[in-house]
mmCIF file with all atom_site columns, C-alpha atoms in Angstrom:
data_model
loop_
_atom_site.group_PDB
_atom_site.id
_atom_site.type_symbol
_atom_site.label_atom_id
_atom_site.label_alt_id
_atom_site.label_comp_id
_atom_site.label_asym_id
_atom_site.label_entity_id
_atom_site.label_seq_id
_atom_site.pdbx_PDB_ins_code
_atom_site.Cartn_x
_atom_site.Cartn_y
_atom_site.Cartn_z
_atom_site.occupancy
_atom_site.B_iso_or_equiv
_atom_site.pdbx_formal_charge
_atom_site.auth_seq_id
_atom_site.auth_comp_id
_atom_site.auth_asym_id
_atom_site.auth_atom_id
_atom_site.pdbx_PDB_model_num
ATOM 1   C CA . MET A 1 1   ? -0.319  42.306  -1.994  1.00 0.00 ? 1   MET A CA 1
ATOM 2   C CA . GLU A 1 2   ? -3.793  43.780  -1.429  1.00 0.00 ? 2   GLU A CA 1
ATOM 3   C CA . ALA A 1 3   ? -5.181  41.923  -4.452  1.00 0.00 ? 3   ALA A CA 1
ATOM 4   C CA . ASP A 1 4   ? -3.838  38.596  -3.111  1.00 0.00 ? 4   ASP A CA 1
ATOM 5   C CA . SER A 1 5   ? -5.450  39.039  0.295   1.00 0.00 ? 5   SER A CA 1
ATOM 6   C CA . ALA A 1 6   ? -8.696  40.087  -1.315  1.00 0.00 ? 6   ALA A CA 1
ATOM 7   C CA . THR A 1 7   ? -8.947  36.875  -3.347  1.00 0.00 ? 7   THR A CA 1
ATOM 8   C CA . ALA A 1 8   ? -7.761  34.643  -0.487  1.00 0.00 ? 8   ALA A CA 1
ATOM 9   C CA . GLY A 1 9   ? -10.688 35.585  1.759   1.00 0.00 ? 9   GLY A CA 1
ATOM 10  C CA . PRO A 1 10  ? -13.497 34.447  -0.580  1.00 0.00 ? 10  PRO A CA 1
ATOM 11  C CA . ALA A 1 11  ? -11.559 31.249  -1.462  1.00 0.00 ? 11  ALA A CA 1
ATOM 12  C CA . ARG A 1 12  ? -11.336 30.246  2.207   1.00 0.00 ? 12  ARG A CA 1
ATOM 13  C CA . ALA A 1 13  ? -14.985 31.037  2.710   1.00 0.00 ? 13  ALA A CA 1
ATOM 14  C CA . GLY A 1 14  ? -15.951 28.890  -0.268  1.00 0.00 ? 14  GLY A CA 1
ATOM 15  C CA . ALA A 1 15  ? -13.890 25.958  1.032   1.00 0.00 ? 15  ALA A CA 1
ATOM 16  C CA . MET A 1 16  ? -15.523 26.255  4.482   1.00 0.00 ? 16  MET A CA 1
ATOM 17  C CA . ALA A 1 17  ? -18.950 26.314  2.873   1.00 0.00 ? 17  ALA A CA 1
ATOM 18  C CA . ASP A 1 18  ? -18.143 23.125  0.939   1.00 0.00 ? 18  ASP A CA 1
ATOM 19  C CA . VAL A 1 19  ? -16.957 21.380  4.123   1.00 0.00 ? 19  VAL A CA 1
ATOM 20  C CA . MET A 1 20  ? -20.070 22.426  6.034   1.00 0.00 ? 20  MET A CA 1
ATOM 21  C CA . ALA A 1 21  ? -22.290 21.251  3.170   1.00 0.00 ? 21  ALA A CA 1
ATOM 22  C CA . PHE A 1 22  ? -20.532 17.865  3.209   1.00 0.00 ? 22  PHE A CA 1
ATOM 23  C CA . PHE A 1 23  ? -21.090 17.452  6.941   1.00 0.00 ? 23  PHE A CA 1
ATOM 24  C CA . ARG A 1 24  ? -24.764 18.447  6.628   1.00 0.00 ? 24  ARG A CA 1
ATOM 25  C CA . ILE A 1 25  ? -25.281 15.787  3.951   1.00 0.00 ? 25  ILE A CA 1
ATOM 26  C CA . ALA A 1 26  ? -23.406 13.179  5.982   1.00 0.00 ? 26  ALA A CA 1
ATOM 27  C CA . TRP A 1 27  ? -25.471 14.046  9.092   1.00 0.00 ? 27  TRP A CA 1
ATOM 28  C CA . ARG A 1 28  ? -28.731 13.649  7.177   1.00 0.00 ? 28  ARG A CA 1
ATOM 29  C CA . GLY A 1 29  ? -27.651 10.221  5.960   1.00 0.00 ? 29  GLY A CA 1
ATOM 30  C CA . ARG A 1 30  ? -26.122 9.096   9.258   1.00 0.00 ? 30  ARG A CA 1
ATOM 31  C CA . TRP A 1 31  ? -28.613 6.259   9.752   1.00 0.00 ? 31  TRP A CA 1
ATOM 32  C CA . VAL A 1 32  ? -27.932 4.876   6.279   1.00 0.00 ? 32  VAL A CA 1
ATOM 33  C CA . ILE A 1 33  ? -24.177 5.020   6.896   1.00 0.00 ? 33  ILE A CA 1
ATOM 34  C CA . LEU A 1 34  ? -24.542 3.393   10.318  1.00 0.00 ? 34  LEU A CA 1
ATOM 35  C CA . ALA A 1 35  ? -26.839 0.660   8.984   1.00 0.00 ? 35  ALA A CA 1
ATOM 36  C CA . SER A 1 36  ? -24.465 -0.085  6.104   1.00 0.00 ? 36  SER A CA 1
ATOM 37  C CA . GLY A 1 37  ? -21.510 -0.388  8.505   1.00 0.00 ? 37  GLY A CA 1
ATOM 38  C CA . LEU A 1 38  ? -23.407 -2.714  10.835  1.00 0.00 ? 38  LEU A CA 1
ATOM 39  C CA . LEU A 1 39  ? -24.635 -4.840  7.935   1.00 0.00 ? 39  LEU A CA 1
ATOM 40  C CA . GLY A 1 40  ? -21.085 -5.213  6.621   1.00 0.00 ? 40  GLY A CA 1
ATOM 41  C CA . ALA A 1 41  ? -19.784 -6.178  10.047  1.00 0.00 ? 41  ALA A CA 1
ATOM 42  C CA . VAL A 1 42  ? -22.532 -8.789  10.497  1.00 0.00 ? 42  VAL A CA 1
ATOM 43  C CA . ALA A 1 43  ? -21.886 -10.223 7.027   1.00 0.00 ? 43  ALA A CA 1
ATOM 44  C CA . MET A 1 44  ? -18.154 -10.519 7.751   1.00 0.00 ? 44  MET A CA 1
ATOM 45  C CA . GLY A 1 45  ? -18.878 -12.181 11.112  1.00 0.00 ? 45  GLY A CA 1
ATOM 46  C CA . VAL A 1 46  ? -21.256 -14.714 9.554   1.00 0.00 ? 46  VAL A CA 1
ATOM 47  C CA . TYR A 1 47  ? -18.733 -15.518 6.811   1.00 0.00 ? 47  TYR A CA 1
ATOM 48  C CA . ALA A 1 48  ? -15.943 -15.971 9.356   1.00 0.00 ? 48  ALA A CA 1
ATOM 49  C CA . PHE A 1 49  ? -18.020 -18.502 11.317  1.00 0.00 ? 49  PHE A CA 1
ATOM 50  C CA . THR A 1 50  ? -19.533 -20.375 8.369   1.00 0.00 ? 50  THR A CA 1
ATOM 51  C CA . ALA A 1 51  ? -16.720 -20.397 5.769   1.00 0.00 ? 51  ALA A CA 1
ATOM 52  C CA . GLU A 1 52  ? -14.741 -23.617 5.545   1.00 0.00 ? 52  GLU A CA 1
ATOM 53  C CA . PRO A 1 53  ? -11.143 -22.976 6.629   1.00 0.00 ? 53  PRO A CA 1
ATOM 54  C CA . TRP A 1 54  ? -8.268  -23.758 4.255   1.00 0.00 ? 54  TRP A CA 1
ATOM 55  C CA . TYR A 1 55  ? -4.853  -24.942 5.390   1.00 0.00 ? 55  TYR A CA 1
ATOM 56  C CA . ARG A 1 56  ? -1.410  -24.472 3.850   1.00 0.00 ? 56  ARG A CA 1
ATOM 57  C CA . ALA A 1 57  ? 1.403   -26.989 3.498   1.00 0.00 ? 57  ALA A CA 1
ATOM 58  C CA . GLN A 1 58  ? 4.789   -25.929 2.183   1.00 0.00 ? 58  GLN A CA 1
ATOM 59  C CA . VAL A 1 59  ? 7.725   -27.951 0.917   1.00 0.00 ? 59  VAL A CA 1
ATOM 60  C CA . THR A 1 60  ? 11.110  -26.440 0.074   1.00 0.00 ? 60  THR A CA 1
ATOM 61  C CA . LEU A 1 61  ? 12.944  -28.090 -2.813  1.00 0.00 ? 61  LEU A CA 1
ATOM 62  C CA . LEU A 1 62  ? 16.656  -27.731 -3.549  1.00 0.00 ? 62  LEU A CA 1
ATOM 63  C CA . PRO A 1 63  ? 17.578  -28.522 -7.171  1.00 0.00 ? 63  PRO A CA 1
ATOM 64  C CA . VAL A 1 64  ? 20.689  -30.747 -7.298  1.00 0.00 ? 64  VAL A CA 1
ATOM 65  C CA . GLU A 1 65  ? 23.490  -29.717 -9.589  1.00 0.00 ? 65  GLU A CA 1
ATOM 66  C CA . ASN A 1 66  ? 24.707  -32.063 -12.277 1.00 0.00 ? 66  ASN A CA 1
ATOM 67  C CA . LYS A 1 67  ? 28.090  -33.347 -11.076 1.00 0.00 ? 67  LYS A CA 1
ATOM 68  C CA . SER A 1 68  ? 29.211  -34.515 -14.477 1.00 0.00 ? 68  SER A CA 1
ATOM 69  C CA . SER A 1 69  ? 28.815  -31.026 -15.937 1.00 0.00 ? 69  SER A CA 1
ATOM 70  C CA . GLN A 1 70  ? 30.631  -29.577 -12.951 1.00 0.00 ? 70  GLN A CA 1
ATOM 71  C CA . GLY A 1 71  ? 33.536  -31.919 -13.717 1.00 0.00 ? 71  GLY A CA 1
ATOM 72  C CA . LEU A 1 72  ? 33.550  -30.779 -17.319 1.00 0.00 ? 72  LEU A CA 1
ATOM 73  C CA . LEU A 1 73  ? 33.676  -27.165 -16.239 1.00 0.00 ? 73  LEU A CA 1
ATOM 74  C CA . GLY A 1 74  ? 36.590  -27.944 -13.946 1.00 0.00 ? 74  GLY A CA 1
ATOM 75  C CA . GLN A 1 75  ? 38.518  -29.609 -16.782 1.00 0.00 ? 75  GLN A CA 1
ATOM 76  C CA . LEU A 1 76  ? 37.983  -26.625 -19.051 1.00 0.00 ? 76  LEU A CA 1
ATOM 77  C CA . GLY A 1 77  ? 39.404  -24.275 -16.409 1.00 0.00 ? 77  GLY A CA 1
ATOM 78  C CA . PRO A 1 78  ? 39.690  -20.720 -17.750 1.00 0.00 ? 78  PRO A CA 1
ATOM 79  C CA . LEU A 1 79  ? 37.961  -21.770 -20.981 1.00 0.00 ? 79  LEU A CA 1
ATOM 80  C CA . SER A 1 80  ? 34.706  -22.329 -19.098 1.00 0.00 ? 80  SER A CA 1
ATOM 81  C CA . GLY A 1 81  ? 34.146  -18.557 -19.090 1.00 0.00 ? 81  GLY A CA 1
ATOM 82  C CA . LEU A 1 82  ? 34.483  -18.496 -22.867 1.00 0.00 ? 82  LEU A CA 1
ATOM 83  C CA . ALA A 1 83  ? 32.010  -21.346 -23.158 1.00 0.00 ? 83  ALA A CA 1
ATOM 84  C CA . GLY A 1 84  ? 29.506  -19.323 -21.138 1.00 0.00 ? 84  GLY A CA 1
ATOM 85  C CA . LEU A 1 85  ? 30.026  -16.288 -23.351 1.00 0.00 ? 85  LEU A CA 1
ATOM 86  C CA . ALA A 1 86  ? 29.394  -18.430 -26.426 1.00 0.00 ? 86  ALA A CA 1
ATOM 87  C CA . GLY A 1 87  ? 26.021  -19.487 -25.051 1.00 0.00 ? 87  GLY A CA 1
ATOM 88  C CA . ILE A 1 88  ? 27.020  -23.092 -24.334 1.00 0.00 ? 88  ILE A CA 1
ATOM 89  C CA . SER A 1 89  ? 25.253  -24.369 -21.203 1.00 0.00 ? 89  SER A CA 1
ATOM 90  C CA . LEU A 1 90  ? 27.606  -26.550 -19.189 1.00 0.00 ? 90  LEU A CA 1
ATOM 91  C CA . GLY A 1 91  ? 26.022  -26.207 -15.721 1.00 0.00 ? 91  GLY A CA 1
ATOM 92  C CA . ALA A 1 92  ? 22.765  -27.924 -14.732 1.00 0.00 ? 92  ALA A CA 1
ATOM 93  C CA . GLY A 1 93  ? 22.102  -26.357 -11.331 1.00 0.00 ? 93  GLY A CA 1
ATOM 94  C CA . SER A 1 94  ? 19.241  -24.310 -12.736 1.00 0.00 ? 94  SER A CA 1
ATOM 95  C CA . ARG A 1 95  ? 15.803  -24.241 -11.132 1.00 0.00 ? 95  ARG A CA 1
ATOM 96  C CA . ALA A 1 96  ? 14.194  -23.719 -14.524 1.00 0.00 ? 96  ALA A CA 1
ATOM 97  C CA . GLU A 1 97  ? 13.518  -27.384 -15.289 1.00 0.00 ? 97  GLU A CA 1
ATOM 98  C CA . PRO A 1 98  ? 11.901  -28.427 -11.981 1.00 0.00 ? 98  PRO A CA 1
ATOM 99  C CA . ILE A 1 99  ? 9.792   -25.251 -11.958 1.00 0.00 ? 99  ILE A CA 1
ATOM 100 C CA . ALA A 1 100 ? 8.688   -25.804 -15.556 1.00 0.00 ? 100 ALA A CA 1
ATOM 101 C CA . VAL A 1 101 ? 7.697   -29.408 -14.764 1.00 0.00 ? 101 VAL A CA 1
ATOM 102 C CA . LEU A 1 102 ? 5.890   -28.448 -11.553 1.00 0.00 ? 102 LEU A CA 1
ATOM 103 C CA . ARG A 1 103 ? 3.904   -25.782 -13.397 1.00 0.00 ? 103 ARG A CA 1
ATOM 104 C CA . SER A 1 104 ? 3.090   -27.949 -16.395 1.00 0.00 ? 104 SER A CA 1
ATOM 105 C CA . ARG A 1 105 ? -0.504  -29.025 -16.796 1.00 0.00 ? 105 ARG A CA 1
ATOM 106 C CA . ASP A 1 106 ? 0.589   -32.484 -17.914 1.00 0.00 ? 106 ASP A CA 1
ATOM 107 C CA . PHE A 1 107 ? 2.265   -33.038 -14.545 1.00 0.00 ? 107 PHE A CA 1
ATOM 108 C CA . VAL A 1 108 ? -0.854  -31.856 -12.685 1.00 0.00 ? 108 VAL A CA 1
ATOM 109 C CA . ARG A 1 109 ? -3.122  -34.011 -14.844 1.00 0.00 ? 109 ARG A CA 1
ATOM 110 C CA . ASP A 1 110 ? -1.004  -37.076 -14.198 1.00 0.00 ? 110 ASP A CA 1
ATOM 111 C CA . PHE A 1 111 ? -0.956  -36.333 -10.446 1.00 0.00 ? 111 PHE A CA 1
ATOM 112 C CA . ILE A 1 112 ? -4.768  -36.050 -10.332 1.00 0.00 ? 112 ILE A CA 1
ATOM 113 C CA . GLU A 1 113 ? -5.478  -39.101 -12.478 1.00 0.00 ? 113 GLU A CA 1
ATOM 114 C CA . ARG A 1 114 ? -3.055  -41.471 -10.738 1.00 0.00 ? 114 ARG A CA 1
ATOM 115 C CA . ARG A 1 115 ? -4.469  -40.581 -7.322  1.00 0.00 ? 115 ARG A CA 1
ATOM 116 C CA . GLN A 1 116 ? -8.090  -40.373 -8.525  1.00 0.00 ? 116 GLN A CA 1
ATOM 117 C CA . LEU A 1 117 ? -8.649  -36.953 -6.981  1.00 0.00 ? 117 LEU A CA 1
ATOM 118 C CA . MET A 1 118 ? -11.614 -35.835 -9.084  1.00 0.00 ? 118 MET A CA 1
ATOM 119 C CA . THR A 1 119 ? -14.238 -36.624 -6.422  1.00 0.00 ? 119 THR A CA 1
ATOM 120 C CA . THR A 1 120 ? -12.065 -35.125 -3.676  1.00 0.00 ? 120 THR A CA 1
ATOM 121 C CA . LEU A 1 121 ? -11.510 -31.878 -5.558  1.00 0.00 ? 121 LEU A CA 1
ATOM 122 C CA . PHE A 1 122 ? -15.218 -31.550 -6.378  1.00 0.00 ? 122 PHE A CA 1
ATOM 123 C CA . SER A 1 123 ? -16.679 -33.204 -3.268  1.00 0.00 ? 123 SER A CA 1
ATOM 124 C CA . ASP A 1 124 ? -19.568 -30.690 -3.139  1.00 0.00 ? 124 ASP A CA 1
ATOM 125 C CA . GLU A 1 125 ? -20.802 -31.980 -6.484  1.00 0.00 ? 125 GLU A CA 1
ATOM 126 C CA . TRP A 1 126 ? -20.180 -35.679 -5.798  1.00 0.00 ? 126 TRP A CA 1
ATOM 127 C CA . ASP A 1 127 ? -22.754 -38.015 -4.224  1.00 0.00 ? 127 ASP A CA 1
ATOM 128 C CA . ALA A 1 128 ? -20.603 -40.553 -2.363  1.00 0.00 ? 128 ALA A CA 1
ATOM 129 C CA . THR A 1 129 ? -23.613 -42.754 -1.508  1.00 0.00 ? 129 THR A CA 1
ATOM 130 C CA . GLN A 1 130 ? -24.806 -43.213 -5.066  1.00 0.00 ? 130 GLN A CA 1
ATOM 131 C CA . ARG A 1 131 ? -21.279 -42.804 -6.459  1.00 0.00 ? 131 ARG A CA 1
ATOM 132 C CA . LYS A 1 132 ? -22.285 -40.287 -9.110  1.00 0.00 ? 132 LYS A CA 1
ATOM 133 C CA . TRP A 1 133 ? -22.269 -36.545 -9.731  1.00 0.00 ? 133 TRP A CA 1
ATOM 134 C CA . ASN A 1 134 ? -25.247 -34.712 -8.236  1.00 0.00 ? 134 ASN A CA 1
ATOM 135 C CA . VAL A 1 135 ? -25.280 -32.184 -11.087 1.00 0.00 ? 135 VAL A CA 1
ATOM 136 C CA . PRO A 1 136 ? -26.538 -32.588 -14.677 1.00 0.00 ? 136 PRO A CA 1
ATOM 137 C CA . ALA A 1 137 ? -24.219 -34.628 -16.876 1.00 0.00 ? 137 ALA A CA 1
ATOM 138 C CA . ASN A 1 138 ? -23.373 -31.636 -19.072 1.00 0.00 ? 138 ASN A CA 1
ATOM 139 C CA . LYS A 1 139 ? -22.278 -29.679 -15.970 1.00 0.00 ? 139 LYS A CA 1
ATOM 140 C CA . ALA A 1 140 ? -20.286 -32.433 -14.277 1.00 0.00 ? 140 ALA A CA 1
ATOM 141 C CA . PRO A 1 141 ? -16.618 -31.490 -13.802 1.00 0.00 ? 141 PRO A CA 1
ATOM 142 C CA . ASP A 1 142 ? -14.006 -33.197 -15.981 1.00 0.00 ? 142 ASP A CA 1
ATOM 143 C CA . ILE A 1 143 ? -10.235 -33.497 -15.823 1.00 0.00 ? 143 ILE A CA 1
ATOM 144 C CA . ARG A 1 144 ? -9.780  -30.079 -17.466 1.00 0.00 ? 144 ARG A CA 1
ATOM 145 C CA . ASP A 1 145 ? -11.754 -28.450 -14.663 1.00 0.00 ? 145 ASP A CA 1
ATOM 146 C CA . ALA A 1 146 ? -9.693  -30.358 -12.108 1.00 0.00 ? 146 ALA A CA 1
ATOM 147 C CA . VAL A 1 147 ? -6.375  -29.304 -13.655 1.00 0.00 ? 147 VAL A CA 1
ATOM 148 C CA . LYS A 1 148 ? -7.490  -25.666 -13.805 1.00 0.00 ? 148 LYS A CA 1
ATOM 149 C CA . PHE A 1 149 ? -8.709  -25.722 -10.179 1.00 0.00 ? 149 PHE A CA 1
ATOM 150 C CA . PHE A 1 150 ? -5.569  -27.439 -8.917  1.00 0.00 ? 150 PHE A CA 1
ATOM 151 C CA . ASP A 1 151 ? -3.288  -25.179 -10.951 1.00 0.00 ? 151 ASP A CA 1
ATOM 152 C CA . GLU A 1 152 ? -4.916  -21.874 -9.975  1.00 0.00 ? 152 GLU A CA 1
ATOM 153 C CA . ASP A 1 153 ? -6.179  -22.417 -6.407  1.00 0.00 ? 153 ASP A CA 1
ATOM 154 C CA . ILE A 1 154 ? -4.391  -25.330 -4.786  1.00 0.00 ? 154 ILE A CA 1
ATOM 155 C CA . ARG A 1 155 ? -0.763  -25.676 -5.902  1.00 0.00 ? 155 ARG A CA 1
ATOM 156 C CA . HIS A 1 156 ? 1.540   -22.643 -6.021  1.00 0.00 ? 156 HIS A CA 1
ATOM 157 C CA . ILE A 1 157 ? 5.211   -22.454 -7.021  1.00 0.00 ? 157 ILE A CA 1
ATOM 158 C CA . GLY A 1 158 ? 7.615   -19.832 -5.745  1.00 0.00 ? 158 GLY A CA 1
ATOM 159 C CA . GLU A 1 159 ? 11.371  -19.194 -5.840  1.00 0.00 ? 159 GLU A CA 1
ATOM 160 C CA . ASP A 1 160 ? 14.000  -17.993 -3.431  1.00 0.00 ? 160 ASP A CA 1
ATOM 161 C CA . ARG A 1 161 ? 16.563  -16.789 -5.977  1.00 0.00 ? 161 ARG A CA 1
ATOM 162 C CA . LYS A 1 162 ? 19.067  -15.797 -3.316  1.00 0.00 ? 162 LYS A CA 1
ATOM 163 C CA . LEU A 1 163 ? 19.211  -19.273 -1.771  1.00 0.00 ? 163 LEU A CA 1
ATOM 164 C CA . GLY A 1 164 ? 18.459  -21.167 -5.002  1.00 0.00 ? 164 GLY A CA 1
ATOM 165 C CA . LEU A 1 165 ? 15.323  -22.826 -3.592  1.00 0.00 ? 165 LEU A CA 1
ATOM 166 C CA . VAL A 1 166 ? 11.997  -23.817 -5.140  1.00 0.00 ? 166 VAL A CA 1
ATOM 167 C CA . ILE A 1 167 ? 9.049   -23.367 -2.757  1.00 0.00 ? 167 ILE A CA 1
ATOM 168 C CA . LEU A 1 168 ? 6.034   -25.608 -3.315  1.00 0.00 ? 168 LEU A CA 1
ATOM 169 C CA . THR A 1 169 ? 2.811   -24.608 -1.527  1.00 0.00 ? 169 THR A CA 1
ATOM 170 C CA . VAL A 1 170 ? -0.440  -26.575 -1.360  1.00 0.00 ? 170 VAL A CA 1
ATOM 171 C CA . ASP A 1 171 ? -3.681  -25.094 0.012   1.00 0.00 ? 171 ASP A CA 1
ATOM 172 C CA . TRP A 1 172 ? -6.579  -27.356 0.927   1.00 0.00 ? 172 TRP A CA 1
ATOM 173 C CA . LYS A 1 173 ? -9.501  -27.780 3.344   1.00 0.00 ? 173 LYS A CA 1
ATOM 174 C CA . ASN A 1 174 ? -7.847  -30.612 5.270   1.00 0.00 ? 174 ASN A CA 1
ATOM 175 C CA . PRO A 1 175 ? -4.364  -30.013 6.747   1.00 0.00 ? 175 PRO A CA 1
ATOM 176 C CA . LYS A 1 176 ? -3.299  -33.675 6.495   1.00 0.00 ? 176 LYS A CA 1
ATOM 177 C CA . VAL A 1 177 ? -4.395  -33.913 2.868   1.00 0.00 ? 177 VAL A CA 1
ATOM 178 C CA . ALA A 1 178 ? -2.583  -30.654 2.051   1.00 0.00 ? 178 ALA A CA 1
ATOM 179 C CA . ALA A 1 179 ? 0.619   -32.009 3.631   1.00 0.00 ? 179 ALA A CA 1
ATOM 180 C CA . ASP A 1 180 ? 0.249   -35.390 1.862   1.00 0.00 ? 180 ASP A CA 1
ATOM 181 C CA . TRP A 1 181 ? -0.239  -33.769 -1.537  1.00 0.00 ? 181 TRP A CA 1
ATOM 182 C CA . ALA A 1 182 ? 2.750   -31.445 -1.058  1.00 0.00 ? 182 ALA A CA 1
ATOM 183 C CA . ASN A 1 183 ? 4.979   -34.379 -0.105  1.00 0.00 ? 183 ASN A CA 1
ATOM 184 C CA . GLN A 1 184 ? 3.646   -36.558 -2.936  1.00 0.00 ? 184 GLN A CA 1
ATOM 185 C CA . ILE A 1 185 ? 4.271   -33.800 -5.492  1.00 0.00 ? 185 ILE A CA 1
ATOM 186 C CA . ALA A 1 186 ? 7.842   -33.475 -4.194  1.00 0.00 ? 186 ALA A CA 1
ATOM 187 C CA . VAL A 1 187 ? 8.353   -37.231 -4.500  1.00 0.00 ? 187 VAL A CA 1
ATOM 188 C CA . ASP A 1 188 ? 6.844   -37.272 -8.019  1.00 0.00 ? 188 ASP A CA 1
ATOM 189 C CA . ILE A 1 189 ? 8.939   -34.379 -9.316  1.00 0.00 ? 189 ILE A CA 1
ATOM 190 C CA . ASN A 1 190 ? 12.075  -35.941 -7.851  1.00 0.00 ? 190 ASN A CA 1
ATOM 191 C CA . ALA A 1 191 ? 11.344  -39.284 -9.504  1.00 0.00 ? 191 ALA A CA 1
ATOM 192 C CA . MET A 1 192 ? 10.539  -37.668 -12.830 1.00 0.00 ? 192 MET A CA 1
ATOM 193 C CA . LEU A 1 193 ? 13.690  -35.566 -12.942 1.00 0.00 ? 193 LEU A CA 1
ATOM 194 C CA . ARG A 1 194 ? 15.797  -38.555 -11.868 1.00 0.00 ? 194 ARG A CA 1
ATOM 195 C CA . ALA A 1 195 ? 14.291  -40.665 -14.639 1.00 0.00 ? 195 ALA A CA 1
ATOM 196 C CA . ARG A 1 196 ? 14.999  -37.906 -17.174 1.00 0.00 ? 196 ARG A CA 1
ATOM 197 C CA . ALA A 1 197 ? 18.601  -37.648 -16.002 1.00 0.00 ? 197 ALA A CA 1
ATOM 198 C CA . ILE A 1 198 ? 19.077  -41.431 -16.324 1.00 0.00 ? 198 ILE A CA 1
ATOM 199 C CA . GLU A 1 199 ? 17.483  -41.394 -19.773 1.00 0.00 ? 199 GLU A CA 1
ATOM 200 C CA . ASP A 1 200 ? 19.740  -38.551 -20.889 1.00 0.00 ? 200 ASP A CA 1
ATOM 201 C CA . ALA A 1 201 ? 22.802  -40.338 -19.519 1.00 0.00 ? 201 ALA A CA 1
#
């Protein structure tokens, strides 16, 4: 017991010395720390006042189940369970297809091209008066840049697995435009899936 108490005393003293040394260093650099904090606060304030706000529009989509496949399942009765075990897909209430289409770059490309959104998406680089890009030709954005920007920063797809919902979110600088795009995407995906169903039928 005496050996333990003998080693505990110097350990505590060393820890106290380290703490005191830290506070002495911090006190010497107090003006640097204070200046850094003030500079960060000013920078955040300037950004908050000068940054262009973005707005969010959200549309909730409910995939419709295929009634014909439901009827087939009903006719099979207890055999429908066996069909599922065999890997035969008889139900079409899955969210997989609409989500896959919404996330596809072909869908985004078609949406951008049909609505001629290039100059809207890259308005900072577009001269509306002269109707040309105000950057060198080799640096002017193209449809690939637009698809990447739209896919990564503007349109987001989420799921509510419990309720079976697909959540479409659009972020943009103008709230009306964000809402319009979200609604138009919902209309487009609905029309596309309906056309596919008719074609399959």
